[in-house]
Coordinates of C-alpha atoms in Angstrom, one line a residue:
X1 CA 86.5 30.7 67.3
X2 CA 83.3 31.9 68.9
X3 CA 83.8 35.5 67.7
X4 CA 84.6 34.2 64.2
X5 CA 81.4 32.1 64.1
X6 CA 79.4 35.2 65.1
X7 CA 81.0 37.1 62.2
X8 CA 80.3 34.3 59.7
X9 CA 76.7 34.1 60.9
X10 CA 76.3 37.9 60.4
X11 CA 77.7 37.6 56.9
X12 CA 75.5 34.7 56.1
X13 CA 72.4 36.6 57.4
X14 CA 73.5 39.5 55.3
X15 CA 73.7 37.4 52.1
X16 CA 70.4 35.7 52.8
X17 CA 68.6 39.0 53.5
X18 CA 69.7 40.1 50.0
X19 CA 68.0 37.0 48.4
X20 CA 64.8 37.1 50.5
X21 CA 61.6 38.2 48.7
X22 CA 60.4 39.5 52.1
X23 CA 63.4 41.7 52.7
X24 CA 62.2 45.0 54.2
X25 CA 63.2 48.0 52.2
X26 CA 66.2 50.0 53.3
X27 CA 65.5 53.4 54.8
X28 CA 65.7 56.3 52.4
X29 CA 68.8 58.4 52.3
X30 CA 69.2 61.0 54.9
X31 CA 68.1 63.9 52.6
X32 CA 64.9 62.1 51.5
X33 CA 64.1 60.9 55.0
X34 CA 64.8 64.3 56.5
X35 CA 67.0 62.9 59.3
X36 CA 70.3 61.1 59.9
X37 CA 69.4 57.8 61.7
X38 CA 72.3 56.5 63.8
X39 CA 72.5 53.1 65.5
X40 CA 74.2 53.3 68.8
X41 CA 74.4 51.7 72.3
X42 CA 74.7 53.1 75.8
X43 CA 78.3 53.7 76.6
X44 CA 80.0 56.0 79.1
X45 CA 82.2 57.6 76.5
X46 CA 80.4 57.4 73.1
X47 CA 76.7 57.9 74.0
X48 CA 75.3 58.2 77.4
X49 CA 72.3 59.7 79.3
X50 CA 73.1 62.5 81.8
X51 CA 71.3 63.1 85.1
X52 CA 68.8 65.4 83.4
X53 CA 67.9 62.7 80.8
X54 CA 69.7 64.4 78.0
X55 CA 72.1 62.4 75.8
X56 CA 75.7 63.4 75.5
X57 CA 79.1 61.7 74.8
X58 CA 82.0 62.0 72.4
X59 CA 80.3 60.5 69.4
X60 CA 76.9 62.0 70.2
X61 CA 78.4 65.5 70.1
X62 CA 80.4 64.8 67.0
X63 CA 77.3 63.5 65.2
X64 CA 75.2 66.4 66.2
X65 CA 77.8 68.6 64.5
X66 CA 77.7 66.4 61.4
X67 CA 73.9 66.7 61.4
X68 CA 74.2 70.5 61.5
X69 CA 76.6 70.4 58.6
X70 CA 74.2 68.2 56.6
X71 CA 71.2 70.3 57.5
X72 CA 69.2 67.4 59.1
X73 CA 68.4 66.4 62.7
X74 CA 70.1 63.3 64.1
X75 CA 68.0 60.5 65.5
X76 CA 69.8 58.1 67.7
X77 CA 68.4 54.6 68.0
X78 CA 69.8 52.7 71.0
X79 CA 70.5 49.0 70.6
X80 CA 71.5 46.5 73.3
X81 CA 75.0 46.0 72.1
X82 CA 77.5 46.8 69.3
X83 CA 76.6 43.7 67.3
X84 CA 73.0 44.7 67.1
X85 CA 74.0 48.2 66.1
X86 CA 76.0 46.9 63.2
X87 CA 73.2 44.6 62.2
X88 CA 71.0 47.7 62.0
X89 CA 73.3 49.1 59.3
X90 CA 73.5 45.7 57.5
X91 CA 69.7 45.4 57.5
X92 CA 69.1 48.9 56.3
X93 CA 67.6 50.2 59.5
X94 CA 70.2 52.9 60.1
X95 CA 72.4 55.2 58.0
X96 CA 75.4 54.5 60.1
X97 CA 76.5 52.8 63.4
X98 CA 78.4 54.9 66.0
X99 CA 78.8 52.9 69.2
X100 CA 82.5 53.0 70.3
X101 CA 83.2 50.5 67.5
X102 CA 86.7 49.3 66.9
X103 CA 87.4 49.3 63.2
X104 CA 86.9 45.8 62.0
X105 CA 87.3 44.9 58.2
X106 CA 85.7 41.5 58.7
X107 CA 82.2 42.9 58.5
X108 CA 80.8 43.7 55.0
X109 CA 80.7 47.4 55.9
X110 CA 82.4 50.6 54.9
X111 CA 84.3 52.3 57.7
X112 CA 84.8 56.0 58.2
X113 CA 88.2 57.6 58.9
X114 CA 89.3 57.0 62.5
X115 CA 87.9 59.1 65.2
X116 CA 90.5 58.3 67.9
X117 CA 93.1 55.6 68.6
X118 CA 92.5 53.1 71.4
X119 CA 94.7 50.5 73.1
X120 CA 93.4 47.6 75.1
X121 CA 94.2 46.1 78.5
X122 CA 93.1 43.4 80.9
X123 CA 91.8 45.1 84.0
X124 CA 92.1 43.2 87.3
X125 CA 92.0 43.9 91.1
X126 CA 95.1 45.1 93.0
X127 CA 94.7 42.1 95.4
X128 CA 95.0 39.5 92.6
X129 CA 98.2 37.9 91.5
X130 CA 100.4 40.1 89.2
X131 CA 100.7 39.2 85.5
X132 CA 104.1 40.0 84.0
X133 CA 103.9 37.8 81.0
X134 CA 101.3 36.1 78.8
X135 CA 102.0 32.6 80.2
X136 CA 100.9 33.7 83.6
X137 CA 97.3 34.0 82.3
X138 CA 97.1 30.2 82.6
X139 CA 94.1 29.3 84.8
X140 CA 92.6 32.8 84.6
X141 CA 89.2 33.8 83.3
X142 CA 88.8 36.8 81.0
X143 CA 85.4 38.4 80.4
X144 CA 84.8 40.4 77.2
X145 CA 81.9 42.5 76.1
X146 CA 80.1 40.9 73.1
X147 CA 81.1 42.8 69.9
X148 CA 84.3 44.1 71.4
X149 CA 87.4 44.0 69.1
X150 CA 89.5 42.6 72.0
X151 CA 87.6 39.3 71.8
X152 CA 89.6 38.2 68.8
X153 CA 92.9 39.0 70.6
X154 CA 91.8 37.0 73.7
X155 CA 90.8 34.1 71.5
X156 CA 94.3 34.1 70.0
X157 CA 95.9 34.2 73.5
X158 CA 93.7 31.3 74.4
X159 CA 95.3 29.1 71.8
X160 CA 98.7 29.8 73.3
X161 CA 97.9 29.6 77.0
X162 CA 96.5 26.5 78.6
X163 CA 93.5 26.6 80.9
X164 CA 92.6 30.2 80.0
X165 CA 88.9 30.7 79.7
X166 CA 86.9 33.5 78.0
X167 CA 83.4 34.6 78.7
X168 CA 81.4 36.8 76.3
X169 CA 78.8 39.1 77.9
X170 CA 75.9 40.5 75.9
X171 CA 73.8 43.6 76.6
X172 CA 76.3 45.1 79.0
X173 CA 78.7 48.0 78.7
X174 CA 82.3 48.3 79.8
X175 CA 81.6 50.4 82.9
X176 CA 79.1 47.8 84.2
X177 CA 81.7 45.0 83.7
X178 CA 84.4 47.0 85.5
X179 CA 82.0 47.8 88.4
X180 CA 81.3 44.0 88.7
X181 CA 85.0 43.4 88.6
X182 CA 85.5 45.8 91.5
X183 CA 82.9 43.8 93.4
X184 CA 84.8 40.5 92.8
X185 CA 82.3 39.1 90.3
X186 CA 84.9 38.6 87.5
X187 CA 88.6 37.7 87.4
X188 CA 89.8 39.8 84.5
X189 CA 88.0 42.2 82.1
X190 CA 89.2 43.0 78.6
X191 CA 88.6 46.7 77.9
X192 CA 90.3 49.8 76.5
X193 CA 92.5 52.1 78.5
X194 CA 90.1 55.1 78.5
X195 CA 87.2 53.0 79.9
X196 CA 89.5 51.6 82.5
X197 CA 90.7 55.1 83.5
X198 CA 87.1 56.2 83.8
X199 CA 86.2 53.3 86.1
X200 CA 89.4 53.7 88.1
X201 CA 88.1 57.1 89.2
X202 CA 85.6 55.5 91.5
X203 CA 87.0 52.0 92.0
X204 CA 90.5 52.4 93.4
X205 CA 90.8 48.6 93.8
X206 CA 91.1 48.2 90.0
X207 CA 94.4 48.0 88.2
X208 CA 95.8 47.4 84.7
X209 CA 96.8 43.7 85.1
X210 CA 98.2 43.2 81.6
X211 CA 98.6 45.2 78.4
X212 CA 96.9 43.4 75.5
X213 CA 98.9 43.3 72.2
X214 CA 96.2 45.3 70.4
X215 CA 95.7 48.8 69.1
X216 CA 92.9 50.0 67.0
X217 CA 90.8 53.0 66.0
X218 CA 87.2 53.9 66.8
X219 CA 85.3 54.5 63.6
X220 CA 81.7 54.7 62.2
X221 CA 80.3 51.9 60.2
X222 CA 78.3 52.6 57.0
X223 CA 76.6 50.4 54.4
X224 CA 78.8 49.1 51.6
X225 CA 76.9 50.8 48.8
X226 CA 78.7 52.3 45.9
X227 CA 76.4 55.3 45.6
X228 CA 75.8 56.0 49.3
X229 CA 75.6 59.9 49.5
X230 CA 76.5 59.9 53.1
X231 CA 80.0 58.3 52.9
X232 CA 81.5 61.2 51.1
X233 CA 79.9 63.7 53.4
X234 CA 81.3 61.9 56.4
X235 CA 84.7 61.8 54.9
X236 CA 84.8 65.5 54.3
X237 CA 83.3 66.3 57.7
X238 CA 85.9 64.2 59.6
X239 CA 88.8 65.7 57.6
X240 CA 87.6 69.2 58.5
X241 CA 87.0 68.2 62.1
X242 CA 90.6 66.9 62.4
X243 CA 92.1 70.0 60.7
X244 CA 90.1 72.4 62.9
X245 CA 90.9 70.4 66.1
X246 CA 87.1 69.8 66.6
X247 CA 87.9 66.1 67.2
X248 CA 90.5 67.0 69.8
X249 CA 88.3 69.5 71.6
X250 CA 85.3 67.1 71.9
X251 CA 87.6 64.2 73.0
X252 CA 89.2 66.5 75.7
X253 CA 85.7 67.4 76.9
X254 CA 84.8 63.8 77.7
X255 CA 88.0 62.0 78.6
X256 CA 91.0 64.3 78.1
X257 CA 91.4 64.7 81.9
X258 CA 90.6 61.2 83.3
X259 CA 94.2 60.0 83.7
X260 CA 95.4 62.9 85.8
X261 CA 94.8 61.4 89.2
X262 CA 96.8 58.4 90.5
X263 CA 95.6 55.7 92.9
X264 CA 96.8 57.6 96.0
X265 CA 94.9 60.7 94.9
X266 CA 91.7 58.8 94.4
X267 CA 92.0 56.8 97.7
X268 CA 92.6 60.0 99.7
X269 CA 89.6 61.7 98.0
X270 CA 87.4 58.7 98.9
X271 CA 88.4 58.9 102.5
X272 CA 87.7 62.6 102.6
X273 CA 84.2 62.1 101.1
X274 CA 83.4 59.8 104.0
X275 CA 85.1 61.8 106.8
X276 CA 84.7 65.4 105.9
X277 CA 82.0 65.9 103.2
X278 CA 78.9 65.0 105.3
X279 CA 79.3 68.1 107.6
X280 CA 80.0 70.4 104.6
X281 CA 77.3 69.1 102.3
X282 CA 74.5 71.4 103.6
X283 CA 76.7 74.5 103.0
X284 CA 77.4 73.4 99.4
X285 CA 73.7 72.9 98.9
X286 CA 73.0 76.4 100.1
X287 CA 75.8 77.7 97.9
X288 CA 74.1 76.1 94.8
X289 CA 70.8 77.5 95.8
X290 CA 72.3 81.0 95.9
X291 CA 74.5 80.8 92.8
X292 CA 72.9 78.1 90.6
X293 CA 76.3 76.3 90.3
X294 CA 76.1 72.5 90.9
X295 CA 77.1 71.9 94.5
X296 CA 79.3 69.0 93.4
X297 CA 81.5 71.3 91.3
X298 CA 81.8 73.7 94.2
X299 CA 82.8 70.8 96.4
X300 CA 85.3 69.7 93.9
X301 CA 86.8 73.2 93.7
X302 CA 86.9 73.4 97.5
X303 CA 88.6 70.0 97.7
X304 CA 91.3 71.0 95.3
X305 CA 91.9 74.2 97.3
X306 CA 92.0 72.8 100.8
X307 CA 91.1 69.0 100.9
X308 CA 88.0 70.3 102.7
X309 CA 90.0 71.5 105.7
X310 CA 88.3 74.7 107.0
X311 CA 91.5 75.8 108.8
X312 CA 93.8 75.4 105.8
X313 CA 96.4 78.2 105.4
X314 CA 98.8 78.6 102.5
X315 CA 102.3 80.2 102.6
X316 CA 100.9 83.1 100.5
X317 CA 98.3 84.0 103.1
X318 CA 95.1 82.6 101.5
X319 CA 92.9 80.8 104.0
X320 CA 90.0 78.6 104.6
X321 CA 88.1 75.9 102.8
X322 CA 87.9 78.0 99.6
X323 CA 91.3 79.6 100.0
X324 CA 90.2 83.2 99.8
X325 CA 92.6 86.1 100.0
X326 CA 92.0 88.8 102.6
X327 CA 91.0 91.3 99.9
X328 CA 88.6 89.0 98.2
X329 CA 87.0 88.0 101.5
X330 CA 86.5 91.7 102.4
X331 CA 84.9 92.4 99.0
X332 CA 82.6 89.4 99.5
X333 CA 81.7 90.3 103.1
X334 CA 83.3 87.2 104.6
X335 CA 84.3 88.2 108.1
X336 CA 85.9 84.9 109.1
X337 CA 87.7 83.0 106.3
X338 CA 88.2 80.0 108.7
X339 CA 84.4 79.6 109.1
X340 CA 83.4 76.8 106.8
X341 CA 80.0 78.1 105.9
X342 CA 81.2 81.7 105.2
X343 CA 84.1 80.4 103.1
X344 CA 81.9 78.1 101.0
X345 CA 79.3 80.8 100.3
X346 CA 81.9 83.4 99.7
X347 CA 84.0 81.2 97.4
X348 CA 80.9 80.1 95.5
X349 CA 79.8 83.8 95.0
X350 CA 83.3 84.7 93.8
X351 CA 83.4 81.8 91.3
X352 CA 80.0 82.8 90.0
X353 CA 81.3 86.4 89.5
X354 CA 84.2 85.1 87.5
X355 CA 81.9 83.1 85.3
X356 CA 79.7 86.2 84.7
X357 CA 82.8 88.3 83.8
X358 CA 83.6 86.1 80.9
X359 CA 82.3 87.1 77.4
X360 CA 78.9 85.9 76.4
X361 CA 80.3 83.9 73.5
X362 CA 82.0 81.4 75.8
X363 CA 79.7 78.5 76.5
X364 CA 79.7 75.8 79.2
X365 CA 81.5 73.7 79.9
X366 CA 84.5 75.8 78.6
X367 CA 83.1 78.8 80.5
X368 CA 83.2 76.8 83.8
X369 CA 86.7 75.6 83.2
X370 CA 88.1 79.0 82.2
X371 CA 86.5 80.5 85.3
X372 CA 88.1 77.8 87.4
X373 CA 91.5 78.7 86.0
X374 CA 90.7 82.4 86.8
X375 CA 89.9 81.3 90.4
X376 CA 93.5 80.3 90.6
X377 CA 95.2 83.0 88.5
X378 CA 92.9 85.9 88.7
X379 CA 90.8 87.3 85.9
X380 CA 93.5 89.7 84.9
X381 CA 96.0 86.9 84.1
X382 CA 93.3 84.9 82.3
X383 CA 92.4 87.9 80.1
X384 CA 96.1 88.4 79.4
X385 CA 96.4 84.7 78.4
X386 CA 93.3 85.0 76.2
X387 CA 94.9 88.0 74.4
X388 CA 98.1 85.9 73.9
X389 CA 96.0 83.1 72.5
X390 CA 94.2 85.4 70.1
X391 CA 97.6 86.7 68.8
X392 CA 98.7 83.1 68.2
X393 CA 95.6 82.3 66.2
X394 CA 94.1 80.0 68.9
X395 CA 90.5 79.9 70.0
X396 CA 90.5 81.8 73.3
X397 CA 87.0 80.7 74.1
X398 CA 88.0 77.0 74.1
X399 CA 89.6 75.3 77.1
X400 CA 91.4 72.9 74.8
X401 CA 93.3 75.8 73.3
X402 CA 93.7 77.8 76.4
X403 CA 95.2 75.0 78.5
X404 CA 98.1 75.0 75.9
X405 CA 98.5 78.7 76.3
X406 CA 98.3 79.2 80.1
X407 CA 101.7 77.5 80.9
X408 CA 103.3 80.2 78.7
X409 CA 102.5 82.9 81.3
X410 CA 105.6 81.9 83.3
X411 CA 108.0 82.5 80.4
X412 CA 109.6 86.0 80.3
X413 CA 108.8 86.7 76.7
X414 CA 105.1 86.2 77.4
X415 CA 105.0 87.6 80.9
X416 CA 106.3 90.9 79.6
X417 CA 103.0 91.3 77.8
X418 CA 101.0 91.0 81.0
X419 CA 100.1 94.0 83.2
X420 CA 100.1 91.8 86.2
X421 CA 103.5 90.1 85.3
X422 CA 104.3 86.4 85.2
X423 CA 102.0 83.8 86.5
X424 CA 102.1 80.0 87.1
X425 CA 99.6 79.2 84.4
X426 CA 100.7 75.6 84.3
X427 CA 99.5 75.2 87.9
X428 CA 96.1 76.6 86.9
X429 CA 95.8 74.0 84.2
X430 CA 96.6 71.2 86.6
X431 CA 94.2 72.5 89.2
X432 CA 91.4 72.8 86.7
X433 CA 91.9 69.3 85.3
X434 CA 92.0 67.9 88.8
X435 CA 88.7 69.6 89.7
X436 CA 87.2 68.1 86.5
X437 CA 88.2 64.7 87.8
X438 CA 86.9 65.3 91.4
X439 CA 83.6 66.6 89.9
X440 CA 83.2 63.6 87.7
X441 CA 83.7 61.3 90.7
X442 CA 81.2 63.3 92.9
X443 CA 78.6 63.2 90.1
X444 CA 78.8 59.4 90.0
X445 CA 78.7 59.1 93.8
X446 CA 76.5 62.0 95.1
X447 CA 73.0 62.8 94.0
X448 CA 72.1 66.1 92.5
X449 CA 70.5 68.8 94.7
X450 CA 67.2 70.3 93.9
X451 CA 66.7 73.5 95.9
X452 CA 63.3 74.0 97.4
X453 CA 61.1 76.4 95.4
X454 CA 60.0 78.3 98.5
X455 CA 61.7 78.7 101.9
X456 CA 60.6 76.1 104.5
X457 CA 58.0 77.3 106.9
X458 CA 59.2 78.0 110.5
X459 CA 57.8 75.9 113.3
X460 CA 56.0 77.8 116.0
X461 CA 58.9 76.9 118.4
X462 CA 61.4 78.5 116.0
X463 CA 62.2 82.2 115.9
X464 CA 63.3 83.9 112.7

């Protein structure tokens, strides 16, 4: 009932605002104003601030593309929660709201076409009692982010299950609630499956305790005005974005890989971070200073190759922390592949060379992911796969398209087109997706490295 009361109050405020003589004027349309003003909130998937202070996220990137189509810049205004972002549209402060909003027809708003489908879960801890059916929620406490669509579903369950309590949290995002859950500050958290998977990357103690009977779509909220020039533009843009696979590409960039690792994979990675990474960290820092590649990405690549074991040897003869072949090591001047420092610096240089060999029209992060696949396959096989992709009408500069083509390299009809013969392209895809996961985890756990601008001065007691 609490969520319903909030909705009724919002509607009442909307009606009153239309009758008030002191009602502030609505902002001008995006063409007259010269910008598209978007109400949003901080969210790990939709709109977030990266380490360098730049905004990014699934909806951020999509809206930037919309702004380019409309010929106006996009101005994002951050509100404390989804409810306030919706209020901004109702009150005429913003042209639309984009804040990871579940499509909800109870608000007097016009909704765009769906951006992506979402399903909802109750997240819990692995050490808590299991929940196999709804009745076993009796006596439990569920925390829900204010403005989340799942609040309605939890209220309905409350009516059927005795002694079930619900707590609404304002001015907080899903990742913060899930982090608090991992610390034991909550019993259960209602969230969507993608946010859960993102949190589970760094909190192995979390688990899906119960699947909520709710599926919805993320959409943008616009004012319910008959002559709003933006609504038609948004509809056309999203139709074209779906047909061109732009929606799929941007979604894959931010969360298409997060469900690849299981609980055992993550737990092992955490133990290796504590046991093995400290001794190797200075070498990864030096590798970044020499190549410009984020040390955490190089560390993720090395972990996928060897689990940070300097003495690793594969059945095919590749060796060391970065799993270099003998020929590659010779070309890079690596005299001992089992020396951790030599292997890291050599592998980082090799990866940097692969990135440089790719055509200039391939931009990051796709450039980085394609180079990662080439690290596994070799540039010859990657170029062959790009030629196959071009013949199929796919975008061979896009990782989204290429990861569908690479597994074809093992099939005889496609391998026959390759100078180097068949290749295990599917393994290269899995490897790259795993590295993306390991890198995401390291970015959230390990600080960035800023190489010194000048070499440190030697002490008198030191010799060059």
